[in-house]
Amino acid sequence: MLAEKNDVKLALVVDDSAMQCKVLSVLLKEQGYRVFTANDGARGVAMYVKYKPDLVLMDINMPIMNGYEAARKIKSLSQDNSLCPLIFITSMDTDKAFIECVDAGGDGILVRPFSPEVFKAKIKSIQRISDLYGQVKILQQEQQKDAELAEQLMSGVIEARNFSLDRIGIIKRPAALFSGDIQLTALSPNGDVNVMLGDFTGHGLRSSIGAIPLAETFRAMTKKGFSLFEIINQINQKLYNLLPADLFLAAGFASISSHDKSVYVFNAGLPDAYLFSEQGKIKHQISSSHPPIGVLPKLLPDSKLTIYGIEESDRMVLISDGIVEARNEQGEMFDFDRFEQAAIHGVINHTVSESVLKAVNDFCQAMPQEDDISLIDIPCGGWEHILVASQGITNISADQLDDIYISKDPAWHWQLTLSGKRLASINPIPMAMNQINEIEGHADHWQSLYSILTELFVNALDHGVLGLSSNLKANADGFSQYYKERELRLGNLEHGFIDLQISHYPLLKGGRVMIKIQDSGQGFDIKKYYEKRVNKPTNKLELSGRGIELVEQLCDSLDFQDNGKVVEASYVWAS
């Protein structure tokens, strides 16, 4: 609802004729105004500053300061306030006088002589315009408050919940109060770090329409363990159904997997993403390979993540077009060459965001910012330590629970069998974890259970059904080669199955989950694996946060059967 101004309106009459001031004052008072008068232009300007009237009547020919000059000063003073209509009262009925009145800022002109009825009609007309201006001003103020609220929501509710803000470098500088760019980071239960930099079309409040569902989908699916591609696909469907046709999201996604020594990247409409070495070398430059998110109802049929091998010291950098398209006073764009030079300097000095922002500021100088400027700088190493620390669950072995009643029958049992192409298109682990959370409620120790289920299922799929060998991971780029071969075999998968069974046994103070996974593959030599692990040098770190070694640490029992084609695991926890 628009606010109404209930105060008595004020009018200022500026005329060197005392008689004219008196006549105009009487007419204005009949219209409900409280009137002040001044006898020259300079005095009129001073009284305008003091009283901030709602209407000014101005004579032209006056001593000290004429009406034109006084009108210009008054208009310059009223720019940041509500509209104060200014009407010239004159006896000069010429085209020149009319044009000069308009040029000086006059909103109307009355030529003497005029009747009281004409005067009152003119005042009503000009005041109607002033009232409309006031209503527009109120709407603008309300819109500003909405934009401020949306920005607080984005910063305080959405982006403040980002993962590891102390390690991930971020630039976010909006062109308007509200930024159309959004940066999201989240930790997957398997230790992978998912990152997204999004740039909604335009900027301002309108671009916030999809921000909240985008953030919630990204975080919820990451937390449940969905793959990055599944997350992107779901976000695309949601934004396509939610946003108007002319509003969409250019976005870059990356998933850093320290254990796999790989980064998974998907660029949909953003400028090139960069993978830098510790020395600042550009190892990979990833161009957009897909239209922006939300443009199409489904991702393109041949869409896929691009996989690159990484070193611990590498850095992944995503940028919005506001950086490369920033302009200086000569109209030149900052462009990619300047960005790369600034980023390389930042990588070497471990100050990527600071270096890039300084370079943009030095280049643009005082030029107004035309678009939102955003960057995310992600270190590729060190995340496996966060996963190990985040487990934080002390499990109890079965022999420590002899004095606690254990039911012979499970409280519930869940089973799913996937075969053929379904193995390539469905990830059953988030489905299983969702069932557990629905039945037993959310708990921190489910993260450990997620790690167990994920590792055992991936082991059955990769080494059992697909017949992949871990020897493919021997060199620096081995993990990316491994997953490229994995993707190829999944695409050609026609036969095979994996059966997943989960049984829950409640304890008096805690519980036990029994897991059984069977696959149709040839199995793998578990004996050979254990021999290899025994002979591994003690200073060599492998399977950090994942792998059979981690599963053994989290379970109270792990048993491979039928040449590795069947595995049974028992996970026990105390509440």
XYZ file of C-alpha atoms in Angstrom:
575
model
C 0.000 0.000 0.000
C 1.342 3.433 -0.913
C 1.974 5.792 1.944
C -0.020 9.017 1.952
C 1.363 12.394 2.967
C -1.038 13.753 5.590
C 0.962 16.914 6.493
C -0.202 20.359 5.345
C 1.421 21.216 2.030
C 3.867 24.138 1.922
C 4.186 26.678 -0.873
C 6.872 29.292 -1.543
C 6.055 32.482 -3.500
C 9.082 34.408 -4.840
C 8.153 37.834 -6.284
C 9.519 41.359 -5.780
C 5.958 42.700 -5.754
C 4.399 42.647 -2.303
C 0.946 42.888 -3.890
C 1.564 39.840 -6.128
C 2.858 37.873 -3.146
C -0.317 38.708 -1.207
C -2.672 37.781 -4.091
C -0.937 34.476 -4.798
C -0.812 33.635 -1.078
C -4.585 34.086 -0.747
C -5.227 31.813 -3.750
C -2.834 29.136 -2.436
C -4.347 29.199 1.062
C -7.749 28.569 -0.503
C -6.153 25.400 -1.960
C -5.012 24.293 1.490
C -1.384 25.440 1.362
C 0.646 27.113 4.072
C 2.524 29.929 2.301
C 5.949 31.579 2.693
C 7.096 34.536 0.599
C 10.403 36.004 -0.598
C 11.060 39.254 -2.482
C 14.152 38.262 -4.503
C 15.693 35.118 -5.998
C 18.509 34.729 -3.474
C 16.085 34.975 -0.556
C 13.829 32.492 -2.327
C 16.650 29.914 -2.596
C 17.462 30.337 1.098
C 13.831 29.833 2.104
C 13.581 26.761 -0.144
C 16.541 25.226 1.685
C 14.961 26.061 5.067
C 11.362 24.921 4.480
C 11.555 22.336 1.628
C 8.161 23.403 0.196
C 5.891 21.246 -1.961
C 5.367 23.992 -4.558
C 7.288 27.084 -5.753
C 5.814 30.059 -7.658
C 8.590 32.130 -9.236
C 8.647 35.590 -10.832
C 11.270 36.185 -13.544
C 12.458 39.781 -13.212
C 13.711 40.349 -9.648
C 16.648 42.136 -7.974
C 19.812 40.404 -6.639
C 19.000 37.102 -8.409
C 16.478 36.710 -11.225
C 13.943 33.909 -11.450
C 15.847 31.793 -13.981
C 18.970 31.605 -11.829
C 16.965 30.977 -8.658
C 15.005 28.200 -10.395
C 18.214 26.460 -11.519
C 19.616 26.495 -7.971
C 16.370 25.197 -6.484
C 16.155 22.378 -9.038
C 19.748 21.361 -8.358
C 18.951 21.199 -4.636
C 15.808 19.100 -5.130
C 17.355 16.322 -7.274
C 17.757 13.888 -4.378
C 14.427 14.745 -2.790
C 10.816 14.483 -3.902
C 9.741 16.540 -6.886
C 9.023 20.154 -6.033
C 7.006 21.630 -8.929
C 8.125 25.120 -9.929
C 5.730 27.403 -11.852
C 6.855 30.673 -13.380
C 4.418 33.599 -12.981
C 5.157 36.232 -15.641
C 3.675 38.935 -17.830
C 5.994 38.046 -20.732
C 3.834 36.175 -23.238
C 6.533 35.250 -25.764
C 7.972 32.040 -27.162
C 11.412 33.033 -25.890
C 10.158 33.512 -22.339
C 8.409 30.125 -22.422
C 11.528 28.351 -23.724
C 13.782 30.037 -21.147
C 11.396 29.054 -18.349
C 11.533 25.393 -19.390
C 15.332 25.492 -19.797
C 15.687 26.914 -16.282
C 13.773 23.946 -14.834
C 10.260 25.271 -14.762
C 7.481 22.694 -14.698
C 4.832 25.147 -15.873
C 4.148 28.791 -16.703
C 1.224 31.118 -15.977
C 0.948 34.389 -17.938
C -0.718 37.341 -16.279
C -3.513 38.242 -16.293
C -5.269 35.003 -15.335
C -8.470 34.248 -13.474
C -8.526 32.577 -10.031
C -10.201 29.553 -11.641
C -7.366 29.109 -14.169
C -4.789 29.517 -11.398
C -6.458 26.885 -9.213
C -6.762 24.479 -12.142
C -3.053 24.900 -12.908
C -2.123 24.236 -9.281
C -4.278 21.088 -9.175
C -2.730 19.825 -12.403
C 0.861 20.390 -11.316
C 0.209 18.954 -7.855
C -1.275 15.823 -9.385
C 2.025 15.280 -11.196
C 3.931 15.872 -7.962
C 1.763 13.331 -6.112
C 2.383 10.712 -8.798
C 6.105 11.372 -8.560
C 5.895 10.860 -4.803
C 4.138 7.535 -5.280
C 6.815 6.400 -7.730
C 9.476 7.441 -5.217
C 7.798 5.328 -2.542
C 7.688 2.340 -4.890
C 11.385 2.802 -5.628
C 12.152 2.886 -1.925
C 10.143 -0.284 -1.347
C 11.965 -1.964 -4.231
C 15.278 -0.867 -2.741
C 14.318 -2.416 0.593
C 13.326 -5.642 -1.179
C 16.667 -5.689 -2.972
C 18.514 -5.124 0.310
C 16.548 -7.960 1.896
C 17.327 -10.253 -1.034
C 21.015 -9.394 -0.814
C 20.994 -10.140 2.918
C 19.279 -13.437 2.151
C 21.874 -14.330 -0.459
C 24.833 -13.351 1.697
C 23.544 -14.376 5.109
C 21.468 -17.440 4.342
C 22.729 -18.866 1.069
C 26.383 -18.063 0.533
C 27.298 -17.846 4.230
C 26.561 -21.589 4.419
C 29.259 -22.329 1.865
C 31.857 -24.936 2.766
C 35.458 -24.017 3.663
C 35.302 -20.274 3.097
C 38.716 -20.034 4.772
C 40.393 -22.049 1.980
C 38.390 -21.131 -1.106
C 39.080 -17.674 -2.539
C 36.036 -15.698 -3.710
C 35.494 -12.380 -5.466
C 31.935 -11.057 -5.458
C 31.413 -7.453 -6.500
C 27.917 -6.630 -7.767
C 27.226 -3.940 -10.359
C 24.005 -3.058 -8.525
C 22.947 -3.588 -4.922
C 21.933 -7.146 -5.673
C 24.284 -9.426 -7.581
C 23.057 -11.776 -10.287
C 26.092 -13.997 -9.612
C 26.078 -16.792 -7.056
C 28.919 -18.899 -5.643
C 28.267 -22.223 -3.929
C 30.583 -24.761 -2.312
C 29.659 -27.989 -0.515
C 31.344 -31.132 0.799
C 30.171 -34.516 -0.462
C 30.077 -37.445 1.994
C 32.893 -39.125 0.059
C 35.187 -36.130 0.553
C 34.771 -34.529 -2.876
C 34.336 -30.752 -2.871
C 31.624 -29.472 -5.215
C 31.839 -25.890 -6.430
C 29.548 -23.783 -8.613
C 29.860 -20.267 -10.002
C 26.602 -19.063 -11.566
C 25.716 -15.898 -13.478
C 22.006 -15.224 -13.930
C 21.032 -13.077 -16.910
C 21.201 -9.427 -15.952
C 21.615 -8.317 -12.363
C 19.434 -6.920 -9.658
C 16.498 -8.259 -7.686
C 14.899 -10.125 -10.604
C 17.871 -12.449 -10.917
C 17.282 -13.743 -7.370
C 14.236 -15.790 -8.431
C 16.220 -18.979 -8.879
C 18.930 -18.399 -6.272
C 17.278 -20.141 -3.324
C 16.069 -23.308 -5.124
C 19.427 -23.448 -6.902
C 21.361 -23.337 -3.630
C 19.088 -25.796 -1.855
C 19.229 -28.322 -4.683
C 23.012 -28.035 -4.955
C 23.585 -28.474 -1.224
C 20.967 -31.143 -0.558
C 22.061 -33.358 -3.448
C 25.740 -32.920 -2.622
C 25.067 -33.832 0.998
C 23.176 -36.961 -0.083
C 26.072 -38.042 -2.284
C 24.661 -37.555 -5.777
C 27.251 -37.216 -8.506
C 28.008 -33.770 -9.899
C 26.350 -34.619 -13.213
C 23.155 -35.736 -11.442
C 23.151 -32.459 -9.526
C 23.582 -30.406 -12.710
C 20.800 -32.308 -14.442
C 18.383 -31.711 -11.558
C 19.270 -28.002 -11.325
C 18.663 -27.624 -15.072
C 15.203 -29.194 -14.827
C 14.272 -27.102 -11.795
C 15.380 -23.777 -13.288
C 13.778 -24.566 -16.655
C 10.425 -25.132 -14.940
C 10.797 -22.228 -12.523
C 12.326 -19.320 -14.448
C 10.749 -17.182 -17.196
C 12.083 -17.851 -20.691
C 14.405 -14.831 -20.731
C 16.036 -15.658 -17.381
C 18.634 -18.413 -17.253
C 21.945 -19.307 -15.599
C 25.402 -19.410 -17.137
C 27.273 -21.690 -14.761
C 30.533 -23.483 -14.187
C 30.669 -26.594 -11.997
C 33.709 -28.380 -10.605
C 34.138 -31.343 -8.298
C 37.566 -31.724 -6.691
C 38.387 -35.324 -5.763
C 41.646 -35.494 -3.824
C 41.522 -39.274 -3.639
C 40.905 -39.699 -7.373
C 43.534 -37.039 -8.084
C 40.997 -35.636 -10.552
C 38.762 -32.644 -11.119
C 35.411 -33.037 -12.890
C 34.327 -29.899 -14.784
C 31.153 -28.770 -16.573
C 31.057 -25.331 -18.206
C 27.642 -24.136 -19.365
C 27.924 -20.612 -20.711
C 30.652 -19.108 -18.523
C 34.022 -17.829 -19.793
C 36.838 -20.383 -19.872
C 37.676 -22.095 -16.579
C 41.339 -22.628 -15.692
C 43.400 -25.325 -14.040
C 46.729 -23.876 -12.862
C 49.847 -25.625 -11.625
C 51.660 -24.360 -8.526
C 54.112 -22.504 -10.783
C 51.269 -20.665 -12.531
C 51.285 -22.758 -15.700
C 47.887 -23.113 -17.387
C 47.491 -26.891 -17.433
C 43.977 -26.831 -18.899
C 41.608 -24.149 -20.184
C 38.015 -25.429 -20.213
C 35.653 -23.673 -22.612
C 31.877 -23.767 -22.432
C 30.469 -26.946 -23.970
C 26.780 -26.489 -23.202
C 24.108 -23.756 -23.347
C 23.355 -22.008 -20.041
C 21.414 -23.926 -17.404
C 17.634 -23.590 -17.635
C 17.517 -22.866 -21.377
C 16.670 -26.436 -22.428
C 14.248 -28.835 -20.677
C 17.005 -31.464 -20.553
C 20.759 -31.391 -20.865
C 22.056 -32.165 -24.355
C 22.197 -35.934 -25.000
C 25.989 -35.994 -25.354
C 26.579 -33.864 -22.242
C 29.229 -35.133 -19.866
C 31.761 -33.989 -17.314
C 35.304 -33.340 -18.464
C 37.899 -35.065 -16.268
C 41.448 -33.830 -15.649
C 44.229 -35.254 -13.524
C 45.374 -32.933 -10.732
C 48.292 -32.511 -8.362
C 47.905 -31.526 -4.713
C 49.261 -28.042 -5.435
C 47.021 -27.281 -8.466
C 44.273 -24.651 -8.362
C 40.947 -24.496 -10.189
C 39.653 -21.017 -11.089
C 36.154 -20.123 -12.349
C 35.245 -16.592 -13.472
C 32.180 -14.671 -14.662
C 32.149 -12.565 -17.820
C 32.062 -9.409 -15.687
C 35.844 -9.777 -15.257
C 36.935 -10.222 -18.874
C 34.361 -7.715 -20.170
C 35.234 -4.932 -17.704
C 36.130 -1.747 -19.647
C 38.475 1.182 -19.137
C 37.958 4.807 -20.151
C 39.129 4.037 -23.706
C 36.485 1.334 -24.098
C 38.990 -1.541 -24.062
C 37.984 -4.800 -22.374
C 40.071 -6.363 -19.608
C 39.920 -9.598 -21.629
C 41.535 -13.000 -21.065
C 45.205 -12.063 -21.493
C 45.133 -9.574 -18.621
C 43.127 -11.995 -16.496
C 45.620 -14.804 -17.112
C 48.583 -12.579 -16.215
C 46.897 -11.482 -12.981
C 45.806 -15.041 -12.107
C 49.281 -16.486 -12.763
C 50.799 -13.849 -10.478
C 48.169 -14.708 -7.869
C 48.733 -18.471 -8.110
C 52.471 -18.058 -7.568
C 51.893 -15.770 -4.569
C 48.812 -17.638 -3.241
C 46.665 -14.507 -3.700
C 44.558 -15.242 -6.785
C 41.421 -13.309 -5.833
C 43.354 -10.299 -4.515
C 45.629 -10.191 -7.564
C 42.786 -10.400 -10.089
C 40.634 -7.807 -8.318
C 43.541 -5.359 -8.092
C 44.314 -5.812 -11.789
C 40.679 -5.137 -12.732
C 40.551 -2.025 -10.522
C 43.815 -0.669 -11.909
C 42.582 -1.244 -15.456
C 39.100 0.251 -15.082
C 40.086 3.177 -12.820
C 36.998 5.330 -12.239
C 34.841 3.744 -14.924
C 31.414 2.622 -13.621
C 31.023 -1.144 -13.264
C 28.742 -2.519 -15.986
C 28.321 -6.115 -14.809
C 28.742 -8.275 -11.714
C 32.319 -9.423 -11.124
C 32.820 -12.909 -9.664
C 35.602 -15.473 -9.224
C 36.130 -18.716 -7.314
C 39.646 -20.034 -6.625
C 39.746 -23.619 -5.301
C 42.842 -25.474 -4.082
C 42.937 -29.024 -5.433
C 44.681 -30.603 -2.453
C 44.194 -31.111 1.263
C 40.543 -32.079 1.221
C 41.107 -35.727 2.211
C 42.249 -34.583 5.663
C 38.948 -32.771 6.143
C 37.046 -35.960 5.312
C 39.047 -38.048 7.782
C 38.565 -35.424 10.495
C 34.868 -35.076 9.749
C 34.147 -38.758 10.374
C 34.328 -38.050 14.111
C 32.458 -41.258 15.039
C 33.756 -43.793 17.525
C 32.456 -47.201 16.506
C 32.191 -50.207 18.798
C 33.157 -53.707 17.773
C 30.686 -56.556 18.207
C 32.637 -58.217 21.032
C 32.180 -55.051 23.120
C 28.417 -55.437 22.895
C 28.035 -58.892 24.444
C 26.033 -57.507 27.343
C 23.565 -55.681 25.048
C 20.511 -57.377 23.635
C 20.752 -57.907 19.884
C 17.638 -58.990 18.010
C 17.954 -61.955 15.652
C 15.583 -60.332 13.177
C 16.221 -56.921 11.593
C 13.911 -54.028 12.384
C 13.779 -53.393 8.647
C 15.382 -54.625 5.440
C 15.960 -52.717 2.179
C 17.040 -54.292 -1.115
C 17.644 -53.030 -4.653
C 18.926 -54.843 -7.723
C 20.167 -52.897 -10.739
C 21.051 -54.497 -14.044
C 22.218 -53.565 -17.523
C 21.910 -49.926 -18.508
C 20.297 -49.084 -15.163
C 23.735 -49.491 -13.595
C 24.994 -46.679 -15.832
C 22.124 -44.277 -15.125
C 21.175 -44.830 -11.463
C 23.197 -44.194 -8.344
C 21.566 -46.295 -5.588
C 23.568 -44.899 -2.659
C 21.623 -41.611 -2.246
C 18.432 -43.676 -2.519
C 19.641 -45.996 0.230
C 20.758 -43.134 2.463
C 17.428 -41.396 1.952
C 15.623 -44.512 3.175
C 17.881 -44.691 6.229
C 17.316 -41.037 7.066
C 13.562 -41.386 6.554
C 13.340 -44.375 8.905
C 16.028 -43.671 11.498
C 16.328 -39.887 11.284
C 19.339 -37.767 10.458
C 22.581 -38.494 12.330
C 26.232 -37.557 11.832
C 27.388 -41.171 11.855
C 25.467 -41.836 8.624
C 28.371 -40.134 6.859
C 30.544 -43.103 7.805
C 27.856 -45.465 6.535
C 27.697 -43.489 3.301
C 31.452 -43.944 2.822
C 31.119 -47.692 3.367
C 28.210 -48.105 0.929
C 29.808 -45.921 -1.720
C 33.160 -47.666 -1.650
C 31.699 -51.171 -1.692
C 29.227 -50.363 -4.487
C 31.868 -48.629 -6.627
C 34.200 -51.578 -6.031
C 31.485 -54.009 -7.228
C 30.661 -51.865 -10.274
C 34.180 -50.957 -11.380
C 36.148 -54.107 -10.635
C 33.263 -56.576 -10.766
C 30.777 -55.677 -13.516
C 33.047 -53.411 -15.623
C 36.223 -55.370 -15.029
C 38.414 -52.279 -14.571
C 41.897 -52.724 -13.164
C 43.381 -50.467 -10.514
C 46.645 -50.602 -12.470
C 45.172 -47.923 -14.728
C 45.749 -45.461 -11.864
C 49.506 -45.880 -11.848
C 50.672 -42.482 -13.184
C 49.871 -38.819 -12.509
C 46.976 -38.710 -14.973
C 45.936 -42.248 -14.156
C 42.711 -41.390 -12.379
C 41.400 -39.316 -15.278
C 42.350 -42.119 -17.697
C 40.666 -44.609 -15.385
C 37.400 -42.668 -15.346
C 37.421 -42.055 -19.072
C 37.668 -45.822 -19.574
C 34.978 -46.282 -16.919
C 32.666 -43.892 -18.755
C 33.253 -45.719 -22.028
C 32.444 -49.112 -20.519
C 29.353 -47.772 -18.757
C 28.113 -46.403 -22.080
C 28.434 -49.863 -23.663
C 27.014 -51.772 -20.690
C 24.198 -54.122 -21.704
C 24.379 -56.933 -19.127
C 25.416 -57.551 -15.542
C 23.834 -56.746 -12.201
C 24.531 -55.570 -8.665
C 22.326 -56.542 -5.750
C 22.428 -54.292 -2.681
C 20.889 -55.329 0.657
C 20.770 -53.327 3.888
C 19.427 -54.640 7.206
C 19.086 -52.593 10.392
C 19.353 -54.165 13.865
C 18.574 -51.822 16.780
C 20.691 -52.066 19.936
C 19.847 -50.748 23.378
C 22.356 -47.923 22.889
C 23.065 -47.687 19.212
C 22.576 -49.991 16.294
C 24.070 -52.213 13.638
C 23.653 -52.082 9.866
C 24.443 -55.220 7.892
C 25.366 -54.664 4.246
C 25.539 -57.297 1.542
C 26.545 -56.511 -2.060
C 26.735 -59.072 -4.836
C 27.780 -58.449 -8.444
C 27.764 -60.511 -11.630
C 31.427 -59.923 -12.462
C 34.395 -62.267 -12.356
C 35.301 -61.082 -8.896
C 38.698 -59.769 -7.852
C 41.603 -61.305 -6.037
C 41.133 -60.011 -2.505
C 44.063 -62.092 -1.328
C 46.347 -60.353 -3.807
C 45.064 -56.987 -2.589
C 45.931 -57.770 1.026
C 49.382 -59.029 0.046
C 50.011 -55.812 -1.870
C 48.929 -53.741 1.097
C 51.192 -55.641 3.494
C 54.170 -54.997 1.207
C 53.323 -51.298 0.726
C 55.972 -48.881 2.097
C 54.838 -47.450 5.429
C 55.395 -43.852 4.289
C 53.158 -44.186 1.228
C 49.667 -42.755 1.688
C 46.943 -44.471 -0.315
C 43.156 -44.652 -0.176
C 43.003 -41.600 2.087
C 39.418 -41.321 3.229
C 38.195 -44.011 0.847
C 38.965 -47.533 -0.322
C 38.837 -50.916 1.336
C 41.294 -49.786 3.982
C 38.913 -47.039 5.124
C 35.945 -49.442 5.024
C 37.850 -51.811 7.315
C 38.483 -48.940 9.728
C 34.813 -47.980 9.821
C 33.335 -51.511 10.026
C 33.570 -53.997 12.829
C 33.661 -56.790 10.211
C 34.286 -57.006 6.464
C 34.083 -60.327 4.640
C 34.653 -60.981 0.910
C 33.173 -64.211 -0.472
C 32.877 -66.097 -3.770
C 36.186 -64.785 -5.164
C 35.307 -61.199 -4.346
C 31.883 -61.210 -6.040
C 30.075 -60.968 -2.689
C 30.961 -58.754 0.241
C 29.306 -58.544 3.653
C 30.005 -55.687 6.052
C 28.813 -54.895 9.564
C 28.693 -51.289 10.740
C 28.040 -50.721 14.458
C 27.685 -47.457 16.359
C 26.850 -46.348 19.857
C 24.481 -43.498 20.634
